[in-house]
């Protein structure tokens, strides 16, 4: 029972931060879960009814576009966070390695100086 609670507590954390949100191919980043960019409508000025339908289509397109770009920004921010975290961790590991090697070199120098 204790293990079940621990795993259940970790699930939201695992799914809150996916491994990546978008994809980068040949220098072009695209969101992966936002669908296609909504295609913009055109204005039909043929008559009043056609024009009114065009305006309704524009209003629907604006909402779909808003949803798409909010999703895009969310995925981009997720990926930016993952990249920054990875870079910071790699830099910290590098610093630790440099410090470790420096300490080993200093210890070896002290040892050799005593001989």
PDB file of C-alpha atoms in Angstrom:
ATOM      1  CA  UNK A   1       0.000   0.000   0.000  1.00  0.00           C
ATOM      2  CA  UNK A   2       2.863   2.365   0.798  1.00  0.00           C
ATOM      3  CA  UNK A   3       4.403   1.821  -2.667  1.00  0.00           C
ATOM      4  CA  UNK A   4       1.082   2.526  -4.368  1.00  0.00           C
ATOM      5  CA  UNK A   5       0.781   5.868  -2.637  1.00  0.00           C
ATOM      6  CA  UNK A   6       4.342   6.821  -3.552  1.00  0.00           C
ATOM      7  CA  UNK A   7       3.857   5.938  -7.211  1.00  0.00           C
ATOM      8  CA  UNK A   8       0.506   7.711  -7.309  1.00  0.00           C
ATOM      9  CA  UNK A   9       2.110  10.799  -5.815  1.00  0.00           C
ATOM     10  CA  UNK A  10       4.853  10.796  -8.464  1.00  0.00           C
ATOM     11  CA  UNK A  11       2.573  10.378 -11.497  1.00  0.00           C
ATOM     12  CA  UNK A  12       1.460  14.035 -11.659  1.00  0.00           C
ATOM     13  CA  UNK A  13       5.100  15.120 -11.497  1.00  0.00           C
ATOM     14  CA  UNK A  14       6.118  12.780 -14.301  1.00  0.00           C
ATOM     15  CA  UNK A  15       3.314  13.860 -16.589  1.00  0.00           C
ATOM     16  CA  UNK A  16       3.557  17.559 -15.719  1.00  0.00           C
ATOM     17  CA  UNK A  17       7.040  17.764 -17.265  1.00  0.00           C
ATOM     18  CA  UNK A  18       7.164  15.723 -20.461  1.00  0.00           C
ATOM     19  CA  UNK A  19      10.553  14.805 -21.892  1.00  0.00           C
ATOM     20  CA  UNK A  20       9.889  17.286 -24.655  1.00  0.00           C
ATOM     21  CA  UNK A  21       6.936  19.157 -26.014  1.00  0.00           C
ATOM     22  CA  UNK A  22       7.916  19.964 -29.575  1.00  0.00           C
ATOM     23  CA  UNK A  23      10.353  18.708 -32.166  1.00  0.00           C
ATOM     24  CA  UNK A  24      13.411  20.290 -33.720  1.00  0.00           C
ATOM     25  CA  UNK A  25      14.254  19.258 -37.270  1.00  0.00           C
ATOM     26  CA  UNK A  26      16.841  20.954 -39.453  1.00  0.00           C
ATOM     27  CA  UNK A  27      16.769  24.077 -37.290  1.00  0.00           C
ATOM     28  CA  UNK A  28      12.986  24.386 -37.341  1.00  0.00           C
ATOM     29  CA  UNK A  29      11.025  23.852 -34.105  1.00  0.00           C
ATOM     30  CA  UNK A  30       7.395  22.755 -34.260  1.00  0.00           C
ATOM     31  CA  UNK A  31       4.961  22.024 -31.434  1.00  0.00           C
ATOM     32  CA  UNK A  32       3.875  18.391 -31.317  1.00  0.00           C
ATOM     33  CA  UNK A  33       0.515  18.527 -29.570  1.00  0.00           C
ATOM     34  CA  UNK A  34      -1.169  21.631 -30.955  1.00  0.00           C
ATOM     35  CA  UNK A  35      -2.469  20.336 -34.253  1.00  0.00           C
ATOM     36  CA  UNK A  36      -2.182  22.265 -37.478  1.00  0.00           C
ATOM     37  CA  UNK A  37      -2.080  26.051 -37.694  1.00  0.00           C
ATOM     38  CA  UNK A  38      -5.662  27.103 -38.427  1.00  0.00           C
ATOM     39  CA  UNK A  39      -6.075  28.189 -42.024  1.00  0.00           C
ATOM     40  CA  UNK A  40      -7.168  31.796 -42.335  1.00  0.00           C
ATOM     41  CA  UNK A  41     -10.552  32.441 -43.905  1.00  0.00           C
ATOM     42  CA  UNK A  42     -11.266  34.811 -46.760  1.00  0.00           C
ATOM     43  CA  UNK A  43     -13.860  37.536 -47.017  1.00  0.00           C
ATOM     44  CA  UNK A  44     -16.694  36.826 -49.409  1.00  0.00           C
ATOM     45  CA  UNK A  45     -18.175  40.151 -50.518  1.00  0.00           C
ATOM     46  CA  UNK A  46     -20.583  38.533 -53.005  1.00  0.00           C
ATOM     47  CA  UNK A  47     -23.659  39.497 -50.967  1.00  0.00           C
ATOM     48  CA  UNK A  48     -24.653  40.378 -47.414  1.00  0.00           C
ATOM     49  CA  UNK A  49     -25.305  36.762 -46.371  1.00  0.00           C
ATOM     50  CA  UNK A  50     -21.950  35.599 -47.727  1.00  0.00           C
ATOM     51  CA  UNK A  51     -20.207  38.504 -46.016  1.00  0.00           C
ATOM     52  CA  UNK A  52     -21.859  37.716 -42.673  1.00  0.00           C
ATOM     53  CA  UNK A  53     -20.801  34.057 -42.998  1.00  0.00           C
ATOM     54  CA  UNK A  54     -17.251  35.251 -43.703  1.00  0.00           C
ATOM     55  CA  UNK A  55     -17.247  37.335 -40.539  1.00  0.00           C
ATOM     56  CA  UNK A  56     -18.529  34.359 -38.522  1.00  0.00           C
ATOM     57  CA  UNK A  57     -15.742  32.217 -40.021  1.00  0.00           C
ATOM     58  CA  UNK A  58     -13.181  34.859 -39.046  1.00  0.00           C
ATOM     59  CA  UNK A  59     -14.447  34.886 -35.455  1.00  0.00           C
ATOM     60  CA  UNK A  60     -14.177  31.077 -35.267  1.00  0.00           C
ATOM     61  CA  UNK A  61     -10.718  31.208 -36.851  1.00  0.00           C
ATOM     62  CA  UNK A  62      -9.540  33.792 -34.317  1.00  0.00           C
ATOM     63  CA  UNK A  63     -10.529  31.525 -31.419  1.00  0.00           C
ATOM     64  CA  UNK A  64      -8.882  28.465 -32.996  1.00  0.00           C
ATOM     65  CA  UNK A  65      -5.756  30.516 -33.713  1.00  0.00           C
ATOM     66  CA  UNK A  66      -5.664  31.818 -30.139  1.00  0.00           C
ATOM     67  CA  UNK A  67      -5.911  28.247 -28.819  1.00  0.00           C
ATOM     68  CA  UNK A  68      -3.202  27.061 -31.222  1.00  0.00           C
ATOM     69  CA  UNK A  69      -0.749  29.813 -30.320  1.00  0.00           C
ATOM     70  CA  UNK A  70      -1.371  29.432 -26.580  1.00  0.00           C
ATOM     71  CA  UNK A  71      -0.526  25.744 -27.004  1.00  0.00           C
ATOM     72  CA  UNK A  72       2.565  26.610 -29.070  1.00  0.00           C
ATOM     73  CA  UNK A  73       3.807  29.018 -26.405  1.00  0.00           C
ATOM     74  CA  UNK A  74       3.194  26.473 -23.648  1.00  0.00           C
ATOM     75  CA  UNK A  75       5.164  23.806 -25.531  1.00  0.00           C
ATOM     76  CA  UNK A  76       7.962  26.235 -26.386  1.00  0.00           C
ATOM     77  CA  UNK A  77       8.247  27.281 -22.746  1.00  0.00           C
ATOM     78  CA  UNK A  78       8.331  23.616 -21.683  1.00  0.00           C
ATOM     79  CA  UNK A  79      11.123  22.844 -24.139  1.00  0.00           C
ATOM     80  CA  UNK A  80      13.028  26.009 -23.197  1.00  0.00           C
ATOM     81  CA  UNK A  81      12.849  24.967 -19.551  1.00  0.00           C
ATOM     82  CA  UNK A  82      14.095  21.463 -20.342  1.00  0.00           C
ATOM     83  CA  UNK A  83      16.980  22.847 -22.409  1.00  0.00           C
ATOM     84  CA  UNK A  84      17.959  25.340 -19.705  1.00  0.00           C
ATOM     85  CA  UNK A  85      17.793  22.683 -16.977  1.00  0.00           C
ATOM     86  CA  UNK A  86      19.908  20.284 -19.035  1.00  0.00           C
ATOM     87  CA  UNK A  87      22.494  22.965 -19.800  1.00  0.00           C
ATOM     88  CA  UNK A  88      22.659  24.006 -16.131  1.00  0.00           C
ATOM     89  CA  UNK A  89      23.062  20.397 -15.002  1.00  0.00           C
ATOM     90  CA  UNK A  90      25.802  19.770 -17.585  1.00  0.00           C
ATOM     91  CA  UNK A  91      27.599  22.929 -16.509  1.00  0.00           C
ATOM     92  CA  UNK A  92      27.343  21.963 -12.828  1.00  0.00           C
ATOM     93  CA  UNK A  93      28.720  18.493 -13.614  1.00  0.00           C
ATOM     94  CA  UNK A  94      31.588  20.064 -15.527  1.00  0.00           C
ATOM     95  CA  UNK A  95      32.394  22.374 -12.591  1.00  0.00           C
ATOM     96  CA  UNK A  96      32.314  19.424 -10.180  1.00  0.00           C
ATOM     97  CA  UNK A  97      34.692  17.501 -12.446  1.00  0.00           C
ATOM     98  CA  UNK A  98      37.076  20.457 -12.715  1.00  0.00           C
ATOM     99  CA  UNK A  99      37.055  20.870  -8.924  1.00  0.00           C
ATOM    100  CA  UNK A 100      37.612  17.130  -8.397  1.00  0.00           C
ATOM    101  CA  UNK A 101      40.532  17.050 -10.839  1.00  0.00           C
ATOM    102  CA  UNK A 102      41.963  20.207  -9.277  1.00  0.00           C
ATOM    103  CA  UNK A 103      41.756  18.663  -5.804  1.00  0.00           C
ATOM    104  CA  UNK A 104      43.399  15.454  -7.036  1.00  0.00           C
ATOM    105  CA  UNK A 105      46.190  17.423  -8.702  1.00  0.00           C
ATOM    106  CA  UNK A 106      46.729  19.484  -5.560  1.00  0.00           C
ATOM    107  CA  UNK A 107      46.809  16.350  -3.384  1.00  0.00           C
ATOM    108  CA  UNK A 108      49.301  14.684  -5.730  1.00  0.00           C
ATOM    109  CA  UNK A 109      51.487  17.806  -5.754  1.00  0.00           C
ATOM    110  CA  UNK A 110      51.510  17.937  -1.928  1.00  0.00           C
ATOM    111  CA  UNK A 111      52.385  14.255  -1.776  1.00  0.00           C
ATOM    112  CA  UNK A 112      55.224  14.640  -4.252  1.00  0.00           C
ATOM    113  CA  UNK A 113      56.510  17.779  -2.523  1.00  0.00           C
ATOM    114  CA  UNK A 114      56.914  15.750   0.709  1.00  0.00           C
ATOM    115  CA  UNK A 115      59.066  13.127  -1.004  1.00  0.00           C
TER     116      UNK A 115
END
